[in-house]
Amino acid sequence: MLVALGLTERSDTLYRFILKRPDLTVAHLAEALGRPQEDICEDLEELTRLSLLAPSWRGDGRLRVVNPKAALDALLAHQQAEIAERHRALAESQAAAGALLSQYAELHPAGETHEAERLQGIDAVWAKMEQLNDSTRSESMAFAPGGAQTSEAYKASEPLSEALLARGVRIRTIYLDSIRNDPASVEHARWLTERGGQVRTVSALPMRMYIADRKSAMVPINPADSAKGAVLLREPGAVAAFCALFEAVWATATPFGEPPRRSLDDPGSQPRELLRLLAQGYTDEAAARRLGISLRSERRLISELMEKLDAQSRFQLGQRAAEHGLL
């Protein structure tokens, strides 16, 4: 019941038992549950720390049950704070990844080394992708920003995915939440998951990225324009950094098949991401591209945010978002 909010299964069982019999002593609880008193005392300490129990007003050393609503509100607030902190750390990781790419581009303006290979243009990127697919043996991880693609594009990629899955390769792909509104994208995601691939979505992605066997990472030369080409990195430190970035985003992403997070209370939701983008100075056009939605949808979402936060202007929207702790 409350394990998702941070309790252990043992403490959760004890708490639900205490709700039924709040008058029992530690000895009686231990006897009723068939557990050592030391374990009961440890669990009572945890329940007290989480404000689900508190010392009795009688001053006899016993504990009383706190109003569950107040206690659960505190637990939810704590969990939301942890989620917000994870998203803050994720944003820092994404910024660091962008800085790493910029630094690489400055240090390696052209040419090729054993650790890195520069691919100019989209044709060179696709040719290298086919080579990587042929040699991948254990795992494939990818960021796929840009929103919905055409049915033809998905159909062209499916034979590559099918060949990987046939070899037992684990495929994990992260798309934008916006693909859930596109029938062709939903059909492709369903096709992939039915064959063993794993798909999750997030409100925004830092760049396009492909990692093969945790040994090679392909990232765009310019994260803002992947059509200019890509860099294929094999240096272990750089690949490990991009693997860590992928895992951080994967941990906060929503599995395909579950509804995307749309609440303003959720730091990873699309409305919250739009507020962050606007606060960072993104234009409507740039914010829409980052979210993978149309300009019309982006402006409709802004109107909905202004209505929810009772804001009469963009400037007031920023003020209201800050006042509510959304930025």
Tab-separated table of C-alpha atoms in Angstrom:
chain	number	residue	atom	x	y	z
A	1	MET	CA	0.000	0.000	0.000
A	2	LEU	CA	2.573	2.582	1.154
A	3	VAL	CA	5.731	0.946	-0.179
A	4	ALA	CA	5.636	3.317	-3.163
A	5	LEU	CA	5.866	6.226	-0.715
A	6	GLY	CA	9.053	5.004	0.898
A	7	LEU	CA	7.981	2.451	3.532
A	8	THR	CA	9.435	-1.026	3.688
A	9	GLU	CA	6.953	-3.879	3.263
A	10	ARG	CA	7.505	-4.798	6.906
A	11	SER	CA	6.681	-1.284	8.147
A	12	ASP	CA	3.694	-1.080	5.824
A	13	THR	CA	2.251	-4.305	7.314
A	14	LEU	CA	2.843	-3.060	10.854
A	15	TYR	CA	1.252	0.324	10.158
A	16	ARG	CA	-1.915	-1.199	8.703
A	17	PHE	CA	-2.146	-3.514	11.732
A	18	ILE	CA	-1.762	-0.567	14.129
A	19	LEU	CA	-4.573	1.275	12.345
A	20	LYS	CA	-6.864	-1.603	13.360
A	21	ARG	CA	-5.454	-2.046	16.893
A	22	PRO	CA	-3.848	1.226	18.043
A	23	ASP	CA	-4.027	0.160	21.718
A	24	LEU	CA	-1.492	-2.709	21.499
A	25	THR	CA	1.928	-2.534	23.156
A	26	VAL	CA	5.194	-3.518	21.465
A	27	ALA	CA	5.030	-6.924	23.121
A	28	HIS	CA	1.465	-7.478	21.945
A	29	LEU	CA	2.341	-6.354	18.404
A	30	ALA	CA	5.307	-8.719	18.293
A	31	GLU	CA	3.131	-11.599	19.473
A	32	ALA	CA	0.287	-10.826	17.083
A	33	LEU	CA	2.607	-10.525	14.051
A	34	GLY	CA	4.958	-13.334	15.072
A	35	ARG	CA	8.067	-11.134	14.922
A	36	PRO	CA	10.851	-10.197	17.369
A	37	GLN	CA	10.261	-7.091	19.480
A	38	GLU	CA	13.538	-5.612	18.158
A	39	ASP	CA	12.105	-5.649	14.609
A	40	ILE	CA	8.871	-4.052	15.830
A	41	CYS	CA	10.835	-1.271	17.545
A	42	GLU	CA	12.861	-0.587	14.367
A	43	ASP	CA	9.694	-0.351	12.293
A	44	LEU	CA	8.036	1.911	14.858
A	45	GLU	CA	11.043	4.224	14.648
A	46	GLU	CA	10.663	4.351	10.860
A	47	LEU	CA	6.931	5.086	11.108
A	48	THR	CA	7.660	7.832	13.634
A	49	ARG	CA	10.370	9.329	11.411
A	50	LEU	CA	7.885	9.439	8.530
A	51	SER	CA	5.311	11.155	10.827
A	52	LEU	CA	2.798	8.311	10.544
A	53	LEU	CA	3.063	7.781	14.314
A	54	ALA	CA	3.814	10.227	17.138
A	55	PRO	CA	4.333	10.002	20.936
A	56	SER	CA	1.085	9.632	22.860
A	57	TRP	CA	-0.299	12.706	24.635
A	58	ARG	CA	-0.516	10.568	27.763
A	59	GLY	CA	3.271	10.603	28.148
A	60	ASP	CA	3.415	6.868	28.850
A	61	GLY	CA	5.929	6.080	26.099
A	62	ARG	CA	3.321	4.709	23.726
A	63	LEU	CA	2.729	5.940	20.205
A	64	ARG	CA	-0.446	7.326	18.671
A	65	VAL	CA	-1.609	7.239	15.054
A	66	VAL	CA	-1.276	10.585	13.301
A	67	ASN	CA	-4.111	11.755	11.045
A	68	PRO	CA	-3.328	9.709	7.889
A	69	LYS	CA	-4.150	12.606	5.574
A	70	ALA	CA	-1.570	14.907	7.136
A	71	ALA	CA	1.020	12.132	7.227
A	72	LEU	CA	0.397	11.084	3.622
A	73	ASP	CA	0.505	14.694	2.435
A	74	ALA	CA	3.932	14.997	4.051
A	75	LEU	CA	5.116	11.763	2.431
A	76	LEU	CA	3.868	12.863	-0.981
A	77	ALA	CA	5.539	16.253	-0.606
A	78	HIS	CA	8.797	14.523	0.315
A	79	GLN	CA	8.525	12.217	-2.689
A	80	GLN	CA	7.761	15.135	-5.021
A	81	ALA	CA	10.819	16.955	-3.665
A	82	GLU	CA	12.965	13.900	-4.447
A	83	ILE	CA	11.533	13.723	-7.978
A	84	ALA	CA	12.228	17.425	-8.479
A	85	GLU	CA	15.807	16.906	-7.301
A	86	ARG	CA	16.275	14.008	-9.743
A	87	HIS	CA	15.012	16.189	-12.590
A	88	ARG	CA	17.331	19.011	-11.525
A	89	ALA	CA	20.288	16.611	-11.559
A	90	LEU	CA	19.120	15.290	-14.926
A	91	ALA	CA	18.994	18.814	-16.358
A	92	GLU	CA	22.577	19.355	-15.174
A	93	SER	CA	23.620	16.080	-16.838
A	94	GLN	CA	22.012	17.164	-20.091
A	95	ALA	CA	23.801	20.522	-19.953
A	96	ALA	CA	27.084	18.743	-19.267
A	97	ALA	CA	26.502	16.459	-22.268
A	98	GLY	CA	25.965	19.490	-24.497
A	99	ALA	CA	29.137	21.088	-23.187
A	100	LEU	CA	31.059	17.870	-23.848
A	101	LEU	CA	29.882	17.864	-27.461
A	102	SER	CA	30.818	21.508	-27.951
A	103	GLN	CA	34.265	20.914	-26.495
A	104	TYR	CA	34.788	17.887	-28.713
A	105	ALA	CA	33.774	19.828	-31.821
A	106	GLU	CA	36.342	22.525	-30.965
A	107	LEU	CA	39.148	20.053	-30.304
A	108	HIS	CA	38.396	17.827	-33.308
A	109	PRO	CA	37.208	20.059	-36.153
A	110	ALA	CA	37.834	17.361	-38.741
A	111	GLY	CA	39.408	14.000	-39.333
A	112	GLU	CA	39.145	10.686	-37.551
A	113	THR	CA	40.904	8.953	-34.672
A	114	HIS	CA	40.670	5.531	-33.127
A	115	GLU	CA	38.437	6.933	-30.363
A	116	ALA	CA	36.249	9.176	-32.516
A	117	GLU	CA	34.908	9.388	-36.044
A	118	ARG	CA	33.307	12.493	-37.521
A	119	LEU	CA	30.412	11.870	-39.931
A	120	GLN	CA	29.419	14.736	-42.205
A	121	GLY	CA	25.809	14.849	-43.367
A	122	ILE	CA	22.786	12.671	-42.848
A	123	ASP	CA	23.752	10.075	-45.489
A	124	ALA	CA	27.041	9.327	-43.738
A	125	VAL	CA	25.185	8.997	-40.439
A	126	TRP	CA	22.681	6.492	-41.830
A	127	ALA	CA	25.429	4.447	-43.466
A	128	LYS	CA	27.275	4.227	-40.151
A	129	MET	CA	24.043	3.360	-38.335
A	130	GLU	CA	23.573	0.348	-40.599
A	131	GLN	CA	27.142	-0.777	-39.825
A	132	LEU	CA	26.553	-0.402	-36.097
A	133	ASN	CA	23.316	-2.372	-36.298
A	134	ASP	CA	25.102	-5.224	-38.059
A	135	SER	CA	27.781	-5.397	-35.356
A	136	THR	CA	25.629	-4.851	-32.241
A	137	ARG	CA	25.346	-8.003	-30.157
A	138	SER	CA	23.951	-7.205	-26.693
A	139	GLU	CA	22.280	-3.814	-26.239
A	140	SER	CA	20.966	-0.835	-28.189
A	141	MET	CA	19.958	2.422	-26.478
A	142	ALA	CA	18.595	5.511	-28.220
A	143	PHE	CA	17.133	8.981	-27.724
A	144	ALA	CA	14.660	9.757	-30.509
A	145	PRO	CA	13.611	13.424	-30.273
A	146	GLY	CA	11.797	15.365	-32.981
A	147	GLY	CA	8.279	14.119	-32.343
A	148	ALA	CA	6.250	12.024	-34.758
A	149	GLN	CA	7.852	10.583	-37.904
A	150	THR	CA	6.224	9.435	-41.127
A	151	SER	CA	4.933	5.913	-41.540
A	152	GLU	CA	7.556	5.395	-44.266
A	153	ALA	CA	10.372	6.328	-41.876
A	154	TYR	CA	9.127	3.871	-39.260
A	155	LYS	CA	8.720	1.106	-41.823
A	156	ALA	CA	12.275	1.692	-43.039
A	157	SER	CA	13.655	1.315	-39.510
A	158	GLU	CA	11.676	-1.789	-38.581
A	159	PRO	CA	13.855	-4.313	-40.496
A	160	LEU	CA	16.910	-2.987	-38.607
A	161	SER	CA	15.133	-3.407	-35.270
A	162	GLU	CA	13.855	-6.833	-36.236
A	163	ALA	CA	17.381	-7.997	-37.092
A	164	LEU	CA	18.655	-6.788	-33.702
A	165	LEU	CA	15.857	-8.497	-31.787
A	166	ALA	CA	16.394	-11.723	-33.730
A	167	ARG	CA	19.991	-11.765	-32.415
A	168	GLY	CA	18.762	-11.294	-28.847
A	169	VAL	CA	19.821	-7.643	-28.625
A	170	ARG	CA	18.051	-5.650	-25.914
A	171	ILE	CA	16.499	-2.528	-27.484
A	172	ARG	CA	15.579	0.484	-25.361
A	173	THR	CA	14.303	3.656	-27.028
A	174	ILE	CA	13.113	6.923	-25.494
A	175	TYR	CA	10.743	9.061	-27.550
A	176	LEU	CA	8.925	12.297	-26.762
A	177	ASP	CA	5.516	12.194	-25.063
A	178	SER	CA	4.097	13.892	-28.153
A	179	ILE	CA	4.356	10.698	-30.240
A	180	ARG	CA	1.433	9.319	-28.223
A	181	ASN	CA	-0.843	11.650	-30.192
A	182	ASP	CA	0.306	10.339	-33.585
A	183	PRO	CA	-1.284	7.075	-34.854
A	184	ALA	CA	1.753	6.032	-36.937
A	185	SER	CA	4.107	6.577	-33.980
A	186	VAL	CA	1.833	4.677	-31.613
A	187	GLU	CA	1.597	1.807	-34.087
A	188	HIS	CA	5.395	1.656	-34.425
A	189	ALA	CA	5.891	1.738	-30.636
A	190	ARG	CA	3.347	-1.059	-30.262
A	191	TRP	CA	5.068	-3.032	-33.027
A	192	LEU	CA	8.413	-2.690	-31.262
A	193	THR	CA	7.162	-3.604	-27.777
A	194	GLU	CA	5.229	-6.621	-29.043
A	195	ARG	CA	8.535	-8.007	-30.366
A	196	GLY	CA	10.433	-7.469	-27.128
A	197	GLY	CA	11.709	-3.925	-27.505
A	198	GLN	CA	11.262	-1.447	-24.662
A	199	VAL	CA	9.831	2.023	-25.268
A	200	ARG	CA	9.438	4.947	-22.880
A	201	THR	CA	8.599	8.608	-23.382
A	202	VAL	CA	9.543	11.932	-21.758
A	203	SER	CA	8.434	15.511	-22.273
A	204	ALA	CA	11.799	16.621	-23.763
A	205	LEU	CA	15.144	15.138	-24.795
A	206	PRO	CA	18.550	16.869	-24.889
A	207	MET	CA	19.642	15.521	-28.295
A	208	ARG	CA	19.496	12.571	-30.664
A	209	MET	CA	21.710	9.738	-29.450
A	210	TYR	CA	22.470	6.093	-30.228
A	211	ILE	CA	24.589	3.750	-28.089
A	212	ALA	CA	25.667	0.282	-29.232
A	213	ASP	CA	26.831	-2.384	-26.774
A	214	ARG	CA	27.954	0.379	-24.371
A	215	LYS	CA	31.088	0.636	-26.524
A	216	SER	CA	30.099	3.216	-29.143
A	217	ALA	CA	28.004	6.370	-28.801
A	218	MET	CA	26.768	8.365	-31.779
A	219	VAL	CA	25.719	11.934	-30.998
A	220	PRO	CA	25.119	14.959	-33.276
A	221	ILE	CA	27.921	17.405	-34.020
A	222	ASN	CA	25.401	20.148	-33.250
A	223	PRO	CA	22.634	19.001	-30.838
A	224	ALA	CA	20.361	21.740	-32.209
A	225	ASP	CA	20.704	20.469	-35.799
A	226	SER	CA	21.356	16.738	-36.157
A	227	ALA	CA	21.234	16.989	-39.976
A	228	LYS	CA	24.746	18.482	-39.977
A	229	GLY	CA	26.235	15.134	-39.042
A	230	ALA	CA	27.357	13.175	-36.016
A	231	VAL	CA	30.342	12.050	-34.001
A	232	LEU	CA	30.879	8.356	-33.291
A	233	LEU	CA	32.707	8.094	-29.969
A	234	ARG	CA	34.512	4.987	-28.763
A	235	GLU	CA	36.569	6.493	-25.934
A	236	PRO	CA	35.383	4.600	-22.805
A	237	GLY	CA	35.039	7.682	-20.580
A	238	ALA	CA	32.868	9.563	-23.064
A	239	VAL	CA	30.708	6.501	-23.820
A	240	ALA	CA	30.234	5.862	-20.087
A	241	ALA	CA	29.071	9.459	-19.633
A	242	PHE	CA	26.425	9.118	-22.344
A	243	CYS	CA	25.321	5.741	-20.954
A	244	ALA	CA	24.825	7.401	-17.562
A	245	LEU	CA	22.802	10.169	-19.205
A	246	PHE	CA	20.595	7.602	-20.943
A	247	GLU	CA	19.999	5.673	-17.705
A	248	ALA	CA	19.092	8.886	-15.858
A	249	VAL	CA	16.496	9.820	-18.468
A	250	TRP	CA	15.228	6.221	-18.696
A	251	ALA	CA	14.618	6.140	-14.932
A	252	THR	CA	12.283	9.166	-15.123
A	253	ALA	CA	10.571	8.234	-18.417
A	254	THR	CA	7.039	6.800	-18.690
A	255	PRO	CA	6.755	3.261	-20.120
A	256	PHE	CA	4.737	3.000	-23.323
A	257	GLY	CA	1.283	1.719	-22.403
A	258	GLU	CA	1.035	3.899	-19.293
A	259	PRO	CA	-0.543	7.368	-19.571
A	260	PRO	CA	1.986	10.218	-19.865
A	261	ARG	CA	2.386	12.577	-16.930
A	262	ARG	CA	0.436	15.782	-17.547
A	263	SER	CA	-0.047	17.210	-14.055
A	264	LEU	CA	1.573	20.516	-13.126
A	265	ASP	CA	2.575	18.846	-9.856
A	266	ASP	CA	4.837	16.422	-11.755
A	267	PRO	CA	8.305	17.886	-12.515
A	268	GLY	CA	8.607	15.619	-15.562
A	269	SER	CA	5.317	16.557	-17.203
A	270	GLN	CA	5.020	18.377	-20.513
A	271	PRO	CA	3.460	21.529	-18.961
A	272	ARG	CA	6.309	21.818	-16.449
A	273	GLU	CA	8.906	21.332	-19.194
A	274	LEU	CA	7.266	24.072	-21.265
A	275	LEU	CA	7.412	26.453	-18.297
A	276	ARG	CA	11.127	25.686	-17.910
A	277	LEU	CA	11.804	26.272	-21.599
A	278	LEU	CA	9.983	29.616	-21.594
A	279	ALA	CA	11.825	30.657	-18.428
A	280	GLN	CA	15.130	29.843	-20.163
A	281	GLY	CA	14.254	32.204	-23.016
A	282	TYR	CA	13.139	29.712	-25.680
A	283	THR	CA	10.896	31.156	-28.375
A	284	ASP	CA	7.544	29.506	-29.018
A	285	GLU	CA	8.967	27.895	-32.157
A	286	ALA	CA	12.050	26.532	-30.353
A	287	ALA	CA	10.001	25.270	-27.407
A	288	ALA	CA	7.581	23.497	-29.758
A	289	ARG	CA	10.498	21.780	-31.546
A	290	ARG	CA	12.001	20.692	-28.236
A	291	LEU	CA	8.682	19.176	-27.136
A	292	GLY	CA	8.019	17.657	-30.552
A	293	ILE	CA	4.643	19.382	-30.933
A	294	SER	CA	3.200	21.885	-33.390
A	295	LEU	CA	3.406	25.629	-32.758
A	296	ARG	CA	-0.373	25.675	-32.485
A	297	SER	CA	-0.315	22.971	-29.786
A	298	GLU	CA	2.443	24.781	-27.903
A	299	ARG	CA	0.467	28.027	-27.823
A	300	ARG	CA	-2.692	26.193	-26.774
A	301	LEU	CA	-0.715	24.653	-23.910
A	302	ILE	CA	0.483	28.122	-22.870
A	303	SER	CA	-3.131	29.351	-22.846
A	304	GLU	CA	-4.105	26.420	-20.626
A	305	LEU	CA	-1.221	27.206	-18.249
A	306	MET	CA	-2.242	30.873	-18.072
A	307	GLU	CA	-5.810	29.831	-17.241
A	308	LYS	CA	-4.724	27.342	-14.563
A	309	LEU	CA	-2.353	29.827	-12.919
A	310	ASP	CA	-4.705	32.799	-13.354
A	311	ALA	CA	-2.153	34.764	-15.392
A	312	GLN	CA	-3.083	37.582	-17.759
A	313	SER	CA	0.282	37.785	-19.591
A	314	ARG	CA	3.417	35.753	-20.312
A	315	PHE	CA	5.303	37.785	-17.712
A	316	GLN	CA	2.645	37.114	-15.091
A	317	LEU	CA	2.690	33.438	-16.042
A	318	GLY	CA	6.361	33.329	-15.086
A	319	GLN	CA	5.611	35.100	-11.801
A	320	ARG	CA	2.772	32.715	-10.959
A	321	ALA	CA	4.899	29.671	-11.840
A	322	ALA	CA	7.666	30.899	-9.518
A	323	GLU	CA	5.182	31.629	-6.720
A	324	HIS	CA	3.816	28.082	-6.971
A	325	GLY	CA	7.307	26.560	-6.920
A	326	LEU	CA	7.019	25.294	-10.491
A	327	LEU	CA	10.336	26.831	-11.607
